[in-house]
Tab-separated table of C-alpha atoms in Angstrom:
chain	number	residue	atom	x	y	z
A	1	MET	CA	-18.655	111.048	41.374
A	2	ASN	CA	-20.245	111.632	45.072
A	3	ARG	CA	-17.891	110.640	48.393
A	4	THR	CA	-19.643	107.948	49.079
A	5	LYS	CA	-19.235	106.447	45.709
A	6	VAL	CA	-15.396	107.512	45.802
A	7	ILE	CA	-15.169	105.618	49.009
A	8	GLN	CA	-17.115	102.240	48.260
A	9	LEU	CA	-14.209	101.979	44.936
A	10	ALA	CA	-11.299	102.944	47.068
A	11	SER	CA	-11.949	100.531	49.844
A	12	ALA	CA	-12.221	97.631	46.929
A	13	LEU	CA	-9.045	98.919	45.606
A	14	VAL	CA	-7.196	98.605	48.644
A	15	SER	CA	-8.699	95.528	50.009
A	16	GLY	CA	-8.171	93.855	46.874
A	17	LEU	CA	-4.817	94.656	46.371
A	18	LEU	CA	-3.888	93.227	49.585
A	19	PHE	CA	-5.685	90.651	49.940
A	20	GLY	CA	-4.256	89.724	46.284
A	21	ALA	CA	-0.878	90.714	47.089
A	22	GLY	CA	-1.554	88.728	50.665
A	23	MET	CA	-2.240	85.488	48.187
A	24	VAL	CA	0.590	85.402	46.151
A	25	VAL	CA	3.340	86.677	48.382
A	26	SER	CA	2.129	83.736	51.513
A	27	GLY	CA	1.990	81.389	48.580
A	28	MET	CA	-1.729	80.518	48.960
A	29	ALA	CA	-1.593	81.562	44.922
A	30	ASP	CA	0.335	78.334	44.197
A	31	PRO	CA	-2.120	74.990	43.669
A	32	HIS	CA	1.271	73.352	44.464
A	33	LYS	CA	1.191	74.407	48.168
A	34	VAL	CA	-2.618	74.436	48.435
A	35	LEU	CA	-1.831	70.298	46.834
A	36	ALA	CA	1.142	70.014	49.006
A	37	PHE	CA	-0.932	71.503	51.723
A	38	LEU	CA	-4.316	68.497	51.213
A	39	ASP	CA	-1.831	66.382	51.440
A	40	ILE	CA	-2.374	64.571	55.369
A	41	THR	CA	-1.031	61.537	54.236
A	42	GLY	CA	2.363	61.635	52.064
A	43	GLN	CA	4.497	64.968	51.883
A	44	TRP	CA	1.945	67.853	53.781
A	45	ASP	CA	2.600	70.960	53.882
A	46	PRO	CA	0.997	72.932	57.219
A	47	SER	CA	2.670	76.293	56.244
A	48	LEU	CA	-1.136	77.347	55.214
A	49	MET	CA	-2.875	77.195	58.392
A	50	PHE	CA	0.047	79.507	59.024
A	51	VAL	CA	-1.478	82.160	56.529
A	52	MET	CA	-4.886	81.487	57.441
A	53	GLY	CA	-3.601	82.013	61.721
A	54	GLY	CA	-2.201	84.834	60.291
A	55	ALA	CA	-5.054	86.362	58.824
A	56	LEU	CA	-7.680	85.374	61.946
A	57	LEU	CA	-4.833	87.024	64.142
A	58	ILE	CA	-5.144	90.262	62.322
A	59	PHE	CA	-8.580	89.926	61.505
A	60	ALA	CA	-10.325	89.500	64.362
A	61	PRO	CA	-9.092	91.970	66.828
A	62	PHE	CA	-10.041	94.879	64.221
A	63	TYR	CA	-13.545	92.918	63.427
A	64	HIS	CA	-14.425	93.229	66.962
A	65	LEU	CA	-13.051	96.717	67.761
A	66	VAL	CA	-14.452	98.302	64.324
A	67	ILE	CA	-16.086	96.647	62.002
A	68	LYS	CA	-19.052	95.253	64.595
A	69	LYS	CA	-19.462	98.568	66.386
A	70	ARG	CA	-20.221	100.302	63.139
A	71	GLY	CA	-22.199	97.861	62.404
A	72	HIS	CA	-21.159	98.782	57.858
A	73	ALA	CA	-18.797	98.249	56.582
A	74	LEU	CA	-16.200	101.202	54.888
A	75	ASN	CA	-18.250	101.011	51.383
A	76	GLY	CA	-21.088	102.050	52.915
A	77	ASP	CA	-23.137	98.652	53.074
A	78	ASP	CA	-24.591	96.903	56.140
A	79	ILE	CA	-22.950	94.151	57.968
A	80	ASN	CA	-25.899	91.460	57.800
A	81	LEU	CA	-24.856	88.697	59.993
A	82	PRO	CA	-27.120	85.398	59.821
A	83	ALA	CA	-29.894	85.286	62.065
A	84	THR	CA	-28.971	81.423	62.691
A	85	ASN	CA	-25.965	79.183	62.999
A	86	LYS	CA	-28.263	75.865	62.335
A	87	VAL	CA	-26.106	73.719	60.179
A	88	GLU	CA	-28.735	72.335	57.379
A	89	SER	CA	-27.950	69.859	54.207
A	90	THR	CA	-27.752	72.824	51.687
A	91	LEU	CA	-24.006	73.891	53.571
A	92	VAL	CA	-23.310	70.622	54.316
A	93	THR	CA	-23.502	69.679	50.664
A	94	GLY	CA	-22.178	73.313	49.094
A	95	SER	CA	-19.286	72.085	51.127
A	96	MET	CA	-18.820	68.622	50.229
A	97	ILE	CA	-18.442	70.020	46.805
A	98	PHE	CA	-17.241	73.221	46.969
A	99	GLY	CA	-14.108	70.363	48.823
A	100	LEU	CA	-14.216	68.147	45.653
A	101	GLY	CA	-13.116	71.242	43.603
A	102	TRP	CA	-10.138	72.137	45.474
A	103	GLY	CA	-9.123	68.686	46.206
A	104	ILE	CA	-8.715	68.130	41.875
A	105	ALA	CA	-6.927	70.939	40.888
A	106	GLY	CA	-5.695	72.542	44.467
A	107	ILE	CA	-7.387	75.567	43.339
A	108	CYS	CA	-9.182	77.988	46.103
A	109	PRO	CA	-11.737	80.951	44.419
A	110	GLY	CA	-9.299	83.118	46.127
A	111	PRO	CA	-6.471	82.229	44.785
A	112	ALA	CA	-7.779	81.473	41.484
A	113	VAL	CA	-8.296	84.972	41.030
A	114	SER	CA	-4.985	86.414	42.548
A	115	SER	CA	-3.361	83.976	40.197
A	116	LEU	CA	-5.303	85.269	37.143
A	117	SER	CA	-2.533	88.355	36.783
A	118	GLY	CA	0.424	84.555	35.495
A	119	GLY	CA	-1.934	84.039	32.453
A	120	SER	CA	-2.542	80.458	32.733
A	121	SER	CA	-4.845	79.477	30.732
A	122	THR	CA	-5.378	76.802	33.466
A	123	ILE	CA	-6.626	79.294	35.544
A	124	VAL	CA	-8.997	81.357	32.999
A	125	ILE	CA	-11.135	78.281	32.515
A	126	PHE	CA	-11.648	77.855	36.746
A	127	LEU	CA	-12.822	81.013	37.242
A	128	VAL	CA	-15.117	80.528	33.938
A	129	SER	CA	-16.095	77.267	35.432
A	130	MET	CA	-16.453	78.460	38.715
A	131	LEU	CA	-19.061	80.951	37.917
A	132	LEU	CA	-21.132	79.345	35.566
A	133	GLY	CA	-21.263	76.203	38.975
A	134	ILE	CA	-22.343	79.070	40.775
A	135	ALA	CA	-25.044	80.599	38.416
A	136	LEU	CA	-26.002	77.278	37.773
A	137	ALA	CA	-26.580	76.324	41.692
A	138	LYS	CA	-28.222	79.604	42.023
A	139	ARG	CA	-31.245	78.653	39.514
A	140	TYR	CA	-31.262	75.150	41.385
A	141	LEU	CA	-31.456	76.332	44.585
A	142	ALA	CA	-34.127	79.286	43.532
A	143	LYS	CA	-36.273	76.843	42.069
A	144	GLY	CA	-36.060	75.003	44.999
A	145	GLU	CA	-37.541	77.985	46.650
A	146	VAL	CA	-39.816	77.809	44.817
A	147	ALA	CA	-40.819	75.035	45.107
A	148	LYS	CA	-41.252	74.728	48.833
A	149	THR	CA	-42.927	77.927	48.515
A	150	VAL	CA	-45.556	75.888	46.791
A	151	CYS	CA	-45.059	73.087	48.412
A	152	SER	CA	-46.040	75.039	52.214
């Protein structure tokens, strides 16, 4: 195995371990905690805001001082920032669909992956369904791109 591949695998391993441990330790892998965060008109639990804020306090300086200057990730992939920050209908529609899926069960994709270690059949069904939803959405959007190209 060449050095680049080892670095790619090691960075994925370390990143995944840190992410998963952070999700569990912070409580973000607990659907009850997430639902309490979303319950802004009832027994609201704002603690997850501090998780996100803490993560941003660590990531933002690291991004600006290290990552952005490099132009590529530790695994060798290029960092491709979006060329535009235009808000399009697909972004709004997708965020609404994402929010609906999240709000129904209080399960967000990152924490769901972290929760796999708990052996919950609900989490497994959620993740399989999420992957199916991703595949269906990609297929739908790909057909739309073809239609746009044909009609242009």
